[in-house]
Tab-separated table of C-alpha atoms in Angstrom:
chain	number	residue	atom	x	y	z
A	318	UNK	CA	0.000	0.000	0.000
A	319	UNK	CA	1.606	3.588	-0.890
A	320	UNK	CA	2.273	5.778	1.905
A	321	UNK	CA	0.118	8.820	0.219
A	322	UNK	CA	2.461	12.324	0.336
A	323	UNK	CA	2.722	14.528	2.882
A	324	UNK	CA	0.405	17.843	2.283
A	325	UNK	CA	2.155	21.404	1.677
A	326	UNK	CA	0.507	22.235	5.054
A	327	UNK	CA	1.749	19.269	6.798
A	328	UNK	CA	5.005	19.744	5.658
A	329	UNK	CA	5.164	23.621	6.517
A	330	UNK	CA	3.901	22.452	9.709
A	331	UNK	CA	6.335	20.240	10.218
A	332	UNK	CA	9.214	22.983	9.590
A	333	UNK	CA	7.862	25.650	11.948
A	334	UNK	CA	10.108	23.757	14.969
A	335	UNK	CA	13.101	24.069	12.547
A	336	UNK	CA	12.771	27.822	11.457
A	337	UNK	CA	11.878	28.258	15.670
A	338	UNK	CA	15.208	26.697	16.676
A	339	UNK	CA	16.932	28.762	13.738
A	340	UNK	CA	16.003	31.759	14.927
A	341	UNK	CA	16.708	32.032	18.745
A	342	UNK	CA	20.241	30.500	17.359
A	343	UNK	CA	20.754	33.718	15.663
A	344	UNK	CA	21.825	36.435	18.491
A	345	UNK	CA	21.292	39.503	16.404
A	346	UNK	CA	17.734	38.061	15.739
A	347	UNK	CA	16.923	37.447	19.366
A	348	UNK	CA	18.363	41.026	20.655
A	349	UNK	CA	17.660	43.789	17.891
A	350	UNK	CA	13.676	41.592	17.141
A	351	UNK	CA	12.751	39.410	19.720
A	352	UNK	CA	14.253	41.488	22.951
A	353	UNK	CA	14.233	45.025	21.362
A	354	UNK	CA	10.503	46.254	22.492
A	355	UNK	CA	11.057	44.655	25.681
A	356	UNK	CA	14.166	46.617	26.006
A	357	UNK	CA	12.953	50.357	24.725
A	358	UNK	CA	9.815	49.609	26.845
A	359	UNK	CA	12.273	49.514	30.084
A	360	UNK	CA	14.455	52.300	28.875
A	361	UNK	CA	11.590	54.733	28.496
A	362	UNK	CA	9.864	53.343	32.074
A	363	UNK	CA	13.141	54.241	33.962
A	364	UNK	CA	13.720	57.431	31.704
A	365	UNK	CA	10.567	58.938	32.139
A	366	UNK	CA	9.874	57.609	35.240
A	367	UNK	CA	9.599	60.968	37.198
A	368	UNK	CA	7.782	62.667	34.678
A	369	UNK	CA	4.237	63.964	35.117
A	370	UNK	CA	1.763	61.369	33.524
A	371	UNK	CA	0.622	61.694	29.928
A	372	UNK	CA	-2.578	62.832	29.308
A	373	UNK	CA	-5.272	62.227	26.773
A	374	UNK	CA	-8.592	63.480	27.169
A	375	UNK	CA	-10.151	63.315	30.580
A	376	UNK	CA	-7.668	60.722	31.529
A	377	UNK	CA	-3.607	60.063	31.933
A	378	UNK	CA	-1.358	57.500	31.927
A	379	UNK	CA	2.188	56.993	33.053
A	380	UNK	CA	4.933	56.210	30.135
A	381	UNK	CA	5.325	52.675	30.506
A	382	UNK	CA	1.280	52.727	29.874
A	383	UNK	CA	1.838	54.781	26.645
A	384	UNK	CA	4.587	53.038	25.429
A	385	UNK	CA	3.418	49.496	25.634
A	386	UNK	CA	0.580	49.770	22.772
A	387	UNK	CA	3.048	51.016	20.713
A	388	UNK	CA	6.033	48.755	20.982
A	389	UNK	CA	3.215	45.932	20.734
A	390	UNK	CA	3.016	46.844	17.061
A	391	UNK	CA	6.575	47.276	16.473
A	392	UNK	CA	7.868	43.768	17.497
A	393	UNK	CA	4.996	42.409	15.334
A	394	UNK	CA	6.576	44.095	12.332
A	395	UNK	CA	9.950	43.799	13.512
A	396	UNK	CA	9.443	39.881	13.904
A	397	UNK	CA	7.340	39.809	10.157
A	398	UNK	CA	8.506	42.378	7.899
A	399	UNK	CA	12.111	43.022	9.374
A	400	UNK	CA	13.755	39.764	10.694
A	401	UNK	CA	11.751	37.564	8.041
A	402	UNK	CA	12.934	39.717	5.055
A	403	UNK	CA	16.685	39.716	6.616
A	404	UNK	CA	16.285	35.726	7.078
A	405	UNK	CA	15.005	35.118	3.276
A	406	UNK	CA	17.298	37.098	1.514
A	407	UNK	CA	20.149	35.853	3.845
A	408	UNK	CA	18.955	32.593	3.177
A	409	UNK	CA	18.883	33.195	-0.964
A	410	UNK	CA	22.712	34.783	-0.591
A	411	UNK	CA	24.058	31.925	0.588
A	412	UNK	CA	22.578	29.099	-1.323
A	413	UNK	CA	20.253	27.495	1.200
A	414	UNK	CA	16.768	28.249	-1.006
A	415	UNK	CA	18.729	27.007	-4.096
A	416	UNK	CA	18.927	24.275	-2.067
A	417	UNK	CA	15.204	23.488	-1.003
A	418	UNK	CA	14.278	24.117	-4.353
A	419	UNK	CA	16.241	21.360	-5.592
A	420	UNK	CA	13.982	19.237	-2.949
A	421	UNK	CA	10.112	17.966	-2.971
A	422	UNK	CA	9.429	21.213	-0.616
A	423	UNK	CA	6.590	22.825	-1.703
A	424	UNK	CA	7.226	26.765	-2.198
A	425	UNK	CA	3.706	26.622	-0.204
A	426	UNK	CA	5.050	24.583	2.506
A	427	UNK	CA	8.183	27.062	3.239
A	428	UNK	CA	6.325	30.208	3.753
A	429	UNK	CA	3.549	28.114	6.041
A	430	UNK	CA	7.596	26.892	8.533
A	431	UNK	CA	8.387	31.193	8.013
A	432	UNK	CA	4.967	32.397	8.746
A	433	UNK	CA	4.169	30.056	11.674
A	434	UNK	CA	7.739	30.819	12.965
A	435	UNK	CA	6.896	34.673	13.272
A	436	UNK	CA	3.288	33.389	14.623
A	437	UNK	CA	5.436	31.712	17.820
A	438	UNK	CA	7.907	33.707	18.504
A	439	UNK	CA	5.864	37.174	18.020
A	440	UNK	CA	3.385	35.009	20.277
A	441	UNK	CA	6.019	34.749	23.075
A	442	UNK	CA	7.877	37.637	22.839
A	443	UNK	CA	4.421	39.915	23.311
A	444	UNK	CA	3.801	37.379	26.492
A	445	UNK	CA	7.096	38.429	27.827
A	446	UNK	CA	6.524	42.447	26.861
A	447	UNK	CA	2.716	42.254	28.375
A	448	UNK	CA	4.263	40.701	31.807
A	449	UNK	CA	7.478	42.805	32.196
A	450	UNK	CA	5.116	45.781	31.937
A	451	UNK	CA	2.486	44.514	34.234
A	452	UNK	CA	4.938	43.296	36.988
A	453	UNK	CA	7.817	45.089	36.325
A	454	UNK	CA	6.133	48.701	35.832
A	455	UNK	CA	2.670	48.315	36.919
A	456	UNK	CA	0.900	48.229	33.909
A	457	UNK	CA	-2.695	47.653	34.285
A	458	UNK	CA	-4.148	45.285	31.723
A	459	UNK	CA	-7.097	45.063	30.324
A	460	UNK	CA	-9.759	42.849	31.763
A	461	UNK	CA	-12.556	43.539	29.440
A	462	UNK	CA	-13.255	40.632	26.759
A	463	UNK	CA	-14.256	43.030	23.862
A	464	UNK	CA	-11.040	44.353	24.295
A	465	UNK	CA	-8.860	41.541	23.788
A	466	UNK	CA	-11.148	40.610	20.944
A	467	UNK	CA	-9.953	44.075	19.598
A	468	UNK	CA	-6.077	42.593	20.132
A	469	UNK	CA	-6.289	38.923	18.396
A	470	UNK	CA	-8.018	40.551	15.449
A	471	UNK	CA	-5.187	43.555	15.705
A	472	UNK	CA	-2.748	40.932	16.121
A	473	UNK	CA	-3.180	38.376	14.192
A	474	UNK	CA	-4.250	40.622	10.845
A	475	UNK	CA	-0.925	42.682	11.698
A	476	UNK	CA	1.381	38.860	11.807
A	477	UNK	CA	-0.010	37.998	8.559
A	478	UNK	CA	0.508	41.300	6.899
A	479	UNK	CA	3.985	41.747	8.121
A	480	UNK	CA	4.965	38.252	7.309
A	481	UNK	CA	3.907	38.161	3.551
A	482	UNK	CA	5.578	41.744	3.507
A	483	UNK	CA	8.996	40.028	5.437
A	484	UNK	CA	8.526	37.433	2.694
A	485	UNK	CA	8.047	40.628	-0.286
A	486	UNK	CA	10.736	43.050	0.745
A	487	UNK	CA	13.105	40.461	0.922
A	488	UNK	CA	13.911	40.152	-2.728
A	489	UNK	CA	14.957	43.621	-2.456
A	490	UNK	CA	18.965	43.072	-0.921
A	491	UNK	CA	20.571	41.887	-4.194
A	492	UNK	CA	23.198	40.225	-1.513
A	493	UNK	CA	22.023	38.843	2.004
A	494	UNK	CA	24.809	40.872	3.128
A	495	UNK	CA	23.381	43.947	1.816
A	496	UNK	CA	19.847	42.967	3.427
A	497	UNK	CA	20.324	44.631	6.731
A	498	UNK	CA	21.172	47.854	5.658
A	499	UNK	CA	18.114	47.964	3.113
A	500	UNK	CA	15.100	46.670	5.043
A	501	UNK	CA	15.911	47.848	8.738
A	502	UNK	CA	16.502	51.770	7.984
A	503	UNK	CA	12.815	51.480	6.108
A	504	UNK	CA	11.107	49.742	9.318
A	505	UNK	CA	12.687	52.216	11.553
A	506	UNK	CA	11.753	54.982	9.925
A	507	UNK	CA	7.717	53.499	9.980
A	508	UNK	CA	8.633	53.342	13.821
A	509	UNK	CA	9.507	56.859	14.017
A	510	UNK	CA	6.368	58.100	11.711
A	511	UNK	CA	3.583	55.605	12.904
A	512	UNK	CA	3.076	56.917	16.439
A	513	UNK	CA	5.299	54.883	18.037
A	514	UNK	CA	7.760	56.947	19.982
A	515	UNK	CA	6.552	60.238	19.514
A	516	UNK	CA	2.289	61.041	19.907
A	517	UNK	CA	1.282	60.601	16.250
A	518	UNK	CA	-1.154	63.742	16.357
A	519	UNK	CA	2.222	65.923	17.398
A	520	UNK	CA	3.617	64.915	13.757
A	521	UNK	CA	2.695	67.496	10.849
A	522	UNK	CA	-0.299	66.792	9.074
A	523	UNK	CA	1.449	65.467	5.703
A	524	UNK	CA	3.867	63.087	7.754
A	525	UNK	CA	0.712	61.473	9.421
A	526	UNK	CA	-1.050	61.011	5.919
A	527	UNK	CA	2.035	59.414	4.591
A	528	UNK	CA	2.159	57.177	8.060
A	529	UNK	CA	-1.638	56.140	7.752
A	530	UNK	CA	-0.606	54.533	4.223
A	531	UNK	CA	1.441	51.962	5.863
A	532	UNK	CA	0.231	49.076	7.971
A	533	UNK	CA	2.117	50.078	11.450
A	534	UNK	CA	0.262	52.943	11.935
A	535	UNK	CA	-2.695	51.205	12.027
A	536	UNK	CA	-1.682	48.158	14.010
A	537	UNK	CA	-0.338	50.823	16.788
A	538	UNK	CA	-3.645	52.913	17.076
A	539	UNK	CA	-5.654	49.324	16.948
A	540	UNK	CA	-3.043	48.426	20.225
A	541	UNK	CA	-3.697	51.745	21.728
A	542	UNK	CA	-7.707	51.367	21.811
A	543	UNK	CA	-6.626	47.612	23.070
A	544	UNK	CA	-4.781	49.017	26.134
A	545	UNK	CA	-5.086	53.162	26.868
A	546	UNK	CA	-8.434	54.364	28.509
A	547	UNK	CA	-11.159	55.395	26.107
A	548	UNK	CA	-10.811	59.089	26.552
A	549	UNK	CA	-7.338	58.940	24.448
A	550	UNK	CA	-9.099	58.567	21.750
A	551	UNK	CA	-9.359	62.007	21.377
A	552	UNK	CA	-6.402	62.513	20.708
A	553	UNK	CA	-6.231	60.506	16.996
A	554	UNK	CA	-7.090	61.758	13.746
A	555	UNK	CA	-10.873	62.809	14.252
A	556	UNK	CA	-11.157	61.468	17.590
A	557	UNK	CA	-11.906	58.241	16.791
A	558	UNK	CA	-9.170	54.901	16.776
A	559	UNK	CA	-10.983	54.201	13.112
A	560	UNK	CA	-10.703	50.440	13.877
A	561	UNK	CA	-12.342	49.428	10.525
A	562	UNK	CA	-10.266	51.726	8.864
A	563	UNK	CA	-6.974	50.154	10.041
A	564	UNK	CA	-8.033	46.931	9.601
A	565	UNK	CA	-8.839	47.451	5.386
A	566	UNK	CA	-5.635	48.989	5.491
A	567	UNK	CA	-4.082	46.219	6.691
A	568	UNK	CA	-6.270	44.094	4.560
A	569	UNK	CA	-4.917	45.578	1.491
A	570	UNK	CA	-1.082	45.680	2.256
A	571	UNK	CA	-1.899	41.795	2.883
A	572	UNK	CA	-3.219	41.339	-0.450
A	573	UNK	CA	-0.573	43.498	-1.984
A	574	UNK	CA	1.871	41.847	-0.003
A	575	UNK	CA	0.820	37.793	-1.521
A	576	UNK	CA	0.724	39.710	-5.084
A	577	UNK	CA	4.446	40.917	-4.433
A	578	UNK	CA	5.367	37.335	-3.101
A	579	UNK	CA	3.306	35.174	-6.059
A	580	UNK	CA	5.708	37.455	-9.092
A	581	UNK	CA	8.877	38.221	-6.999
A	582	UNK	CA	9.735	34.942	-4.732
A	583	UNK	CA	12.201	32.776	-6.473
A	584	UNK	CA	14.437	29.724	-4.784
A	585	UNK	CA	17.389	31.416	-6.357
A	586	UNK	CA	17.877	35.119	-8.374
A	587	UNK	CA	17.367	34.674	-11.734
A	588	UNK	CA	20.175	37.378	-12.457
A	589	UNK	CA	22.445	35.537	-10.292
């Protein structure tokens, strides 16, 4: 009796432990992606520590409050877009998807091991930023359901954007060496533009349009109606955390993102 084949999803399934183990191997992976929000969150905690509380609205919070929304967001994207596109193209530089393609692996079944890999570790590395900034600094969490239904949908619409995004912007590095130096200064700047270390209404008017084009602004607003008091609000673009909004934005940089993958993805360079 033949043993029928293994599906594409099966097999992806089957790599997520591999690309898992892969990446807490790598150390500049685990510090500047998995550890970095965890890391700015305490640095701006101690920093601002003695500050006066930020207000929004009728109501205030302290700085590791403010923060944590934000650097929610950014480790998703940091963990999809950032360390997946630095992976792939790594991974294209130095032979290994020349490699796999010369194996049964579905093309299918590899993005399923990349994608589910961000899934985990994005998974545990927002565990370990949610209880460092409830025990650590005091954070209160939310206890409301609707709000945490607010979060999975934020979150889990934000992993698969970033991911098929990791997976597009990585054919951009024509060397894996080079790949560092081209995706990280553009997630950075997204950081910088999206709300997440400066209040995104204090921005000029033209830098926030440009921001509300791009995912991260809208998976840091959805985070900040997840965990700041109602009242702050207010102080977005019309008053309002425009959670539909965000979420077809979002929606369309995912479909962009699997049109980019389908025509640019390739085991190996064609030029190369």
């Amino acid at each position: 009796m033949t043993t029928p084949n293994p599906s594409p999803v099966s097999l992806g399934t089957a790599r997520i432990a591999y690309e898992v183990r892969s990446y807490f191997r790598a150390p500049e992976s685990v510090f500047f992606t998995f550890l970095f929000p965890v890391v700015m969150l305490a640095l701006f905690s101690v920093a601002f520590a003695s500050m006066r509380d930020i207000r929004g609205g009728t109501a205030s919070v302290d700085y590791a409050t403010y923060y944590l929304p934000g650097l929610v967001a950014t480790g998703i994207l940091l963990s999809g877009t950032q360390a997946l596109g630095v992976d792939i193209a790594g991974e294209r530089s130095d032979g290994t998807l020349k490699r796999l393609g010369g194996t049964p692996l579905p093309v299918m079944s590899y993005f399923v091991g990349k994608i589910g890999m961000v899934l985990v570790t994005t998974l545990v590395q927002t565990a370990i930023l949610l209880a460092v900034a409830s025990l650590l600094f005091g954070v209160t969490l939310p206890t409301d359901a609707s709000r945490w239904g607010v979060f999975a949908g934020v979150f889990l619409l934000g992993i698969a954007t970033s991911s098929v995004l990791g997976i597009a912007v990585s054919a951009l590095p024509r060397e894996g060496r080079r790949a560092t130096a081209t995706i990280v200064p553009i997630v950075l700047v997204l950081q910088f533009i999206s709300g997440v270390y400066l209040p995104f209404m204090q921005l000029p008017e033209w830098l926030q349009t440009v921001a509300g084009v791009f995912p991260l602004r809208w998976m840091a607003s959805g985070m900040r109606a997840v965990f700041l008091p109602d009242a702050f609000a207010s102080a977005e673009p019309g008053g309002s955390w425009h959670l539909g909004l965000g979420a077809l934005v979002m929606a369309a940089w995912l479909v962009l993102g699997l049109v980019a993958c389908l025509r640019t993805f390739r085991w190996n360079r064609e030029d190369g």
